[in-house]
CSV table of C-alpha atoms in Angstrom, one decimal:
chain,number,residue,atom,x,y,z
A,1110,MET,CA,19.1,16.1,13.7
A,1111,SER,CA,18.9,14.8,17.2
A,1112,GLY,CA,15.8,15.5,19.2
A,1113,ASP,CA,13.6,16.0,16.1
A,1114,PRO,CA,10.0,16.1,17.3
A,1115,ARG,CA,8.7,14.7,14.0
A,1116,TRP,CA,7.2,11.2,14.0
A,1117,PRO,CA,8.4,8.5,13.5
A,1118,GLY,CA,11.7,9.1,15.2
A,1119,TRP,CA,13.5,6.2,13.5
A,1120,VAL,CA,12.9,7.9,10.2
A,1121,TYR,CA,13.5,11.6,11.0
A,1122,GLY,CA,16.1,11.0,13.8
A,1123,THR,CA,18.8,9.9,11.4
A,1124,GLY,CA,20.8,11.4,8.5
A,1125,ALA,CA,20.5,14.8,6.8
A,1126,GLU,CA,17.4,16.5,5.5
A,1127,PRO,CA,16.8,15.5,1.9
A,1128,ASP,CA,15.7,17.8,-0.9
A,1129,PRO,CA,12.0,18.5,-0.2
A,1130,ARG,CA,11.0,17.7,-3.8
A,1131,VAL,CA,12.3,14.1,-3.2
A,1132,SER,CA,10.4,13.8,0.1
A,1133,PHE,CA,7.2,15.1,-1.6
A,1134,ALA,CA,7.6,12.6,-4.4
A,1135,ASN,CA,8.0,9.8,-1.8
A,1136,GLU,CA,4.8,11.1,-0.1
A,1137,ARG,CA,2.9,11.2,-3.4
A,1138,THR,CA,3.9,7.5,-3.9
A,1139,LEU,CA,2.5,6.7,-0.5
A,1140,LEU,CA,-0.8,8.5,-1.4
A,1141,ALA,CA,-1.0,6.6,-4.7
A,1142,TRP,CA,-0.7,3.3,-2.8
A,1143,LEU,CA,-3.4,4.5,-0.3
A,1144,ARG,CA,-5.7,5.3,-3.3
A,1145,THR,CA,-5.1,1.8,-4.5
A,1146,SER,CA,-6.0,0.4,-1.1
A,1147,LEU,CA,-9.2,2.4,-1.1
A,1148,ALA,CA,-10.1,1.1,-4.6
A,1149,LEU,CA,-9.5,-2.5,-3.4
A,1150,ILE,CA,-11.8,-1.9,-0.4
A,1151,ALA,CA,-14.5,-0.4,-2.7
A,1152,GLY,CA,-14.1,-3.5,-5.0
A,1153,GLY,CA,-14.4,-5.9,-2.1
A,1154,VAL,CA,-17.5,-4.1,-0.8
A,1155,ALA,CA,-19.1,-4.0,-4.2
A,1156,LEU,CA,-18.3,-7.7,-4.8
A,1157,ASP,CA,-20.0,-8.6,-1.6
A,1158,ALA,CA,-23.0,-6.3,-2.2
A,1159,LEU,CA,-23.8,-7.2,-5.8
A,1160,ASP,CA,-25.9,-10.2,-6.8
A,1161,LEU,CA,-23.5,-11.8,-9.2
A,1162,PRO,CA,-24.2,-15.2,-11.0
A,1163,MET,CA,-21.8,-17.1,-8.7
A,1164,SER,CA,-22.0,-19.0,-5.5
A,1165,ASP,CA,-21.8,-17.1,-2.2
A,1166,ALA,CA,-19.2,-19.6,-1.2
A,1167,LEU,CA,-16.9,-18.0,-3.7
A,1168,GLN,CA,-18.2,-14.4,-3.8
A,1169,ARG,CA,-17.7,-13.7,-0.1
A,1170,PRO,CA,-14.1,-15.1,0.1
A,1171,LEU,CA,-13.2,-13.1,-3.0
A,1172,ALA,CA,-14.6,-9.9,-1.4
A,1173,LEU,CA,-12.7,-10.7,1.8
A,1174,LEU,CA,-9.5,-11.3,-0.2
A,1175,LEU,CA,-9.8,-7.8,-1.9
A,1176,VAL,CA,-10.3,-6.1,1.5
A,1177,LEU,CA,-7.4,-8.0,3.0
A,1178,LEU,CA,-5.2,-7.0,0.1
A,1179,ALA,CA,-6.3,-3.4,0.7
A,1180,LEU,CA,-5.3,-3.6,4.3
A,1181,LEU,CA,-2.0,-5.2,3.5
A,1182,CYS,CA,-1.4,-2.6,0.8
A,1183,ALA,CA,-2.1,0.3,3.2
A,1184,VAL,CA,0.2,-0.9,5.9
A,1185,ALA,CA,3.0,-1.9,3.5
A,1186,SER,CA,2.8,1.4,1.8
A,1187,TRP,CA,3.5,3.2,5.0
A,1188,PHE,CA,6.5,1.1,5.8
A,1189,ARG,CA,7.7,1.5,2.2
A,1190,TRP,CA,7.4,5.3,2.6
A,1191,ALA,CA,9.3,5.2,5.9
A,1192,ARG,CA,12.1,3.0,4.7
A,1193,ALA,CA,12.5,5.1,1.5
A,1194,GLU,CA,12.5,8.4,3.5
A,1195,ARG,CA,15.1,7.0,5.9
A,1196,ALA,CA,17.3,5.8,3.1
A,1197,MET,CA,17.2,9.2,1.4
A,1198,ARG,CA,18.1,10.9,4.7
A,1199,ARG,CA,21.1,8.5,5.1
A,1200,GLY,CA,22.2,8.7,1.4
A,1201,THR,CA,21.8,4.9,1.0
A,1202,PRO,CA,20.1,3.0,-1.9
A,1203,LEU,CA,16.4,2.9,-1.8
A,1204,PRO,CA,15.1,-0.4,-0.4
A,1205,SER,CA,13.0,-2.8,-2.5
A,1206,SER,CA,9.6,-4.1,-1.5
A,1207,PRO,CA,7.8,-7.2,-2.5
A,1208,MET,CA,4.5,-5.4,-2.1
A,1209,SER,CA,4.0,-4.9,-5.8
A,1210,ALA,CA,4.3,-8.6,-6.6
A,1211,VAL,CA,2.0,-9.6,-3.7
A,1212,LEU,CA,-0.6,-7.1,-4.9
A,1213,VAL,CA,-0.4,-8.2,-8.5
A,1214,ALA,CA,-0.7,-11.8,-7.5
A,1215,GLY,CA,-3.7,-11.2,-5.4
A,1216,VAL,CA,-5.5,-9.1,-8.0
A,1217,VAL,CA,-4.7,-11.7,-10.7
A,1218,VAL,CA,-6.1,-14.5,-8.6
A,1219,CYS,CA,-9.3,-12.5,-7.8
A,1220,GLY,CA,-9.7,-11.6,-11.5
A,1221,ALA,CA,-9.1,-15.1,-12.7
A,1222,LEU,CA,-11.6,-16.6,-10.2
A,1223,LEU,CA,-14.2,-14.0,-11.1
A,1224,LEU,CA,-13.8,-14.8,-14.8
A,1225,VAL,CA,-14.2,-18.5,-14.2
A,1226,ALA,CA,-17.0,-18.2,-11.7
A,1227,THR,CA,-19.2,-15.9,-13.7
A,1228,ARG,CA,-19.1,-17.9,-16.9
């Protein structure tokens, strides 16, 4: 569909319109990642606000790590949505994303440091 007014053009300006159910499923996945981002932000804020039995030298960087993971997750989720939508429109295989592995690694590191630091 050339001249499609929807944004972003590099997604909607190519291929054929996919089944709306598939596009809505892709959008729900985006929203799930955004909810995860919000939860990570809330965790980072809570970690910074609470008076935990750990040094501030560790508590503040852990809170910052959670917030940075949240920002990365939000941005990466949008690009994941766009790449998947474009692939569906073109009829090509869905692209993979390393975001899950990065998020899992970051949360595991934060959790492990919290366990060790609060003992």
